[in-house]
Short mmCIF file of C-alpha atoms in Angstrom, two decimals:
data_model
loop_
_atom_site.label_atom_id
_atom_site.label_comp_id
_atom_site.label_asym_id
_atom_site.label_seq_id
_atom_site.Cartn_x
_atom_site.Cartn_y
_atom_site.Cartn_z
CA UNK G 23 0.00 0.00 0.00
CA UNK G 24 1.17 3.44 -0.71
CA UNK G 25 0.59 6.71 1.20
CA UNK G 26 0.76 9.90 -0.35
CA UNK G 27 1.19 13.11 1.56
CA UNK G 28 0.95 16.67 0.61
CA UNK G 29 -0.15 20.09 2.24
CA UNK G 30 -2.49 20.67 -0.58
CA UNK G 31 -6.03 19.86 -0.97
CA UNK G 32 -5.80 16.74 -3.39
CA UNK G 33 -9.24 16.21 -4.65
CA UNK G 34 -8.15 19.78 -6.54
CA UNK G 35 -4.44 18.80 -7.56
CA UNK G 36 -4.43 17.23 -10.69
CA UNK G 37 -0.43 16.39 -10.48
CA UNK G 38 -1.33 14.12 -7.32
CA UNK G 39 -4.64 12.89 -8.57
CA UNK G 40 -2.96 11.48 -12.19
CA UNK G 41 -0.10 10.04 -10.10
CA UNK G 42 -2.66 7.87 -7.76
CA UNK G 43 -5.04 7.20 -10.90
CA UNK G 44 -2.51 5.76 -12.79
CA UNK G 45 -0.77 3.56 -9.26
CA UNK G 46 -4.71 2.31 -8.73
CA UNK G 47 -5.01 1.49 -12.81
CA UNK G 48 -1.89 -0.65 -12.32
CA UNK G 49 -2.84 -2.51 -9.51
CA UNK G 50 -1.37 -0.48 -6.49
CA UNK G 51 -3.97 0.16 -3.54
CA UNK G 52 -2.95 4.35 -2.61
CA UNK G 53 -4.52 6.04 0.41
CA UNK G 54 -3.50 10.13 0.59
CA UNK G 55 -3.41 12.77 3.45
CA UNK G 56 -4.23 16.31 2.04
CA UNK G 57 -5.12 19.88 3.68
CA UNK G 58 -7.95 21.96 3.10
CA UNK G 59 -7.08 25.46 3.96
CA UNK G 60 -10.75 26.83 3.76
CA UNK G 61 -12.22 25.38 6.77
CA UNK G 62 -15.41 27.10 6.05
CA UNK G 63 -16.46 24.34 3.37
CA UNK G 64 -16.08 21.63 5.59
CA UNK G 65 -18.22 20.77 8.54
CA UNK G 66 -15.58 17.96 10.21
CA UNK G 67 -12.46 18.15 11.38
CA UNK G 68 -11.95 15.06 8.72
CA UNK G 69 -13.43 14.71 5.64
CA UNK G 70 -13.61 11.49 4.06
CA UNK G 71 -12.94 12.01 0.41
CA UNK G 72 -13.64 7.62 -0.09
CA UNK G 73 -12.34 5.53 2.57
CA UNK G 74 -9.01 5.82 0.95
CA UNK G 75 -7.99 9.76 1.06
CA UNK G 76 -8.44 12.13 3.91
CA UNK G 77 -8.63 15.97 3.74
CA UNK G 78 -7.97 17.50 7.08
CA UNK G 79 -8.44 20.76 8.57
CA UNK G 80 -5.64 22.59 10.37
CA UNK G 81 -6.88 24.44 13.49
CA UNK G 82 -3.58 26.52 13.34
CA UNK G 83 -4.29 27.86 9.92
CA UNK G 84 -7.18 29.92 10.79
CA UNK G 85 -4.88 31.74 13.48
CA UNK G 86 -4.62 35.42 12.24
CA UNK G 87 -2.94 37.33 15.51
CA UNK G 88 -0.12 35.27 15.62
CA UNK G 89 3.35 35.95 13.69
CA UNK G 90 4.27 34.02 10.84
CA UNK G 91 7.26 32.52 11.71
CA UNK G 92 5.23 31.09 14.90
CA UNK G 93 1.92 30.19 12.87
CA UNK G 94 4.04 28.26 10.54
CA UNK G 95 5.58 26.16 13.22
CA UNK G 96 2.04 25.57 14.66
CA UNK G 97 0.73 24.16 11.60
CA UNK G 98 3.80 22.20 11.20
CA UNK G 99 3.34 20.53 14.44
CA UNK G 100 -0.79 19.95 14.08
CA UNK G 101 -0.25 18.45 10.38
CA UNK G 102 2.67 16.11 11.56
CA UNK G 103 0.57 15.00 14.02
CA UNK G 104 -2.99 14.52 12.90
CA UNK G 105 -1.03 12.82 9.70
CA UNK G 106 1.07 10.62 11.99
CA UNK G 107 -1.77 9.41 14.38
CA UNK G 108 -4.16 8.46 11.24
CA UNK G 109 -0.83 7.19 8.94
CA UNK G 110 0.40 4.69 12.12
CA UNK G 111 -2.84 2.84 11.77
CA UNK G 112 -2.33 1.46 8.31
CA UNK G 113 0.46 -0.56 6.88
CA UNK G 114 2.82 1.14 4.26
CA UNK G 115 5.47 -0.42 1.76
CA UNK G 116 5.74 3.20 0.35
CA UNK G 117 5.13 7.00 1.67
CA UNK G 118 5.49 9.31 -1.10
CA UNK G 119 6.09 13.21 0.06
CA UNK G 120 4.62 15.41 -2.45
CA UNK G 121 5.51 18.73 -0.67
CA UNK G 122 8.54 19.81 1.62
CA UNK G 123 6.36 20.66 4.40
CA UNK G 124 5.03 17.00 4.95
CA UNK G 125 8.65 15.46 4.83
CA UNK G 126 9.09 15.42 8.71
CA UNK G 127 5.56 13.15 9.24
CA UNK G 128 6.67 11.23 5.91
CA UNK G 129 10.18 10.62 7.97
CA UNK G 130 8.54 9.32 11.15
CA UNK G 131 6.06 6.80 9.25
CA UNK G 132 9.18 5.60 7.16
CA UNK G 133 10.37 4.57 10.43
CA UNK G 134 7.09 3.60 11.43
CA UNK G 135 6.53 1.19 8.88
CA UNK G 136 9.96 0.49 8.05
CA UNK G 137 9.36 1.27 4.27
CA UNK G 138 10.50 3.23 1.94
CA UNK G 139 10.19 7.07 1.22
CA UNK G 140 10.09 9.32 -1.59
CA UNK G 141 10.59 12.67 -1.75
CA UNK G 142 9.29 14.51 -4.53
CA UNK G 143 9.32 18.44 -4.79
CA UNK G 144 7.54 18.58 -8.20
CA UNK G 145 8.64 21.51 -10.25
CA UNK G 146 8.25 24.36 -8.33
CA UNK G 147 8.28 23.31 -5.00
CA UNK G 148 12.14 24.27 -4.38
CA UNK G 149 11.71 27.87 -5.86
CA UNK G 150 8.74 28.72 -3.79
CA UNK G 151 8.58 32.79 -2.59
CA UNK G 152 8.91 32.92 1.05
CA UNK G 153 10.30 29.79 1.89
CA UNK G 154 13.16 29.42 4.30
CA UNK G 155 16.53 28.46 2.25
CA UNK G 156 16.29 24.98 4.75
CA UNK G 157 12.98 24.63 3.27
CA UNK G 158 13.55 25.43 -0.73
CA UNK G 159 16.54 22.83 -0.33
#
């Protein structure tokens, strides 16, 4: 089974979407862990998409007062854990990091599952305004 992990909302990124599509059409069961950054369109704190991909809302995202550097960290920590409590429960020969930001919970279910991990930054991931040089790297 393969888990893929972004901080996107999936059911709206086609570059995800074709990737699983084409796994599934070749045999490969794929569950996925996405965001959705409007909270105001979904009623849970989970939505299930099918019983195979999640969209989750971050609490910490809808924190306005706070200072960026400190929000960011926040949202870090509530998406690498609400991922990681969910991503322990299943069985993974694969975890397959879509985004830079979900490589720390893809990390800690690698070791979890004692599979294997990809990282993959697409094309624009590593040029990204506003991201830390740690981050773009």
């Amino acid at each position: 089974m393969i888990l893929h992990l972004s901080n996107t909302y999936i059911r709206q990124d086609n570059r995800i979407l074709k990737e699983i599509n084409s796994l599934n059409d070749n045999g490969f069961k794929c569950h996925s862990f996405g965001i959705e950054r409007d909270t105001e369109t979904l009623k849970d704190a989970e939505m299930l998409l099918n019983k195979n991909h999640l969209t989750f809302t971050i609490k910490a995202l809808n924190i306005k007062w706070l200072p960026r550097s400190i929000k960011y960290f926040l949202v870090l920590l509530e998406l690498t854990y609400r991922f990681y409590v969910t991503g322990k429960k299943n069985e993974y020969k694969l975890i397959h990091c879509h985004d830079t930001f979900v490589l720390p919970v893809g990390v800690l279910l690698k070791l979890k599952h004692n599979c294997k991990l990809i990282y993959d930054a697409h094309e624009l991931e590593s040029n990204k305004s506003g991201q830390s040089f740690i981050l773009s790297g």
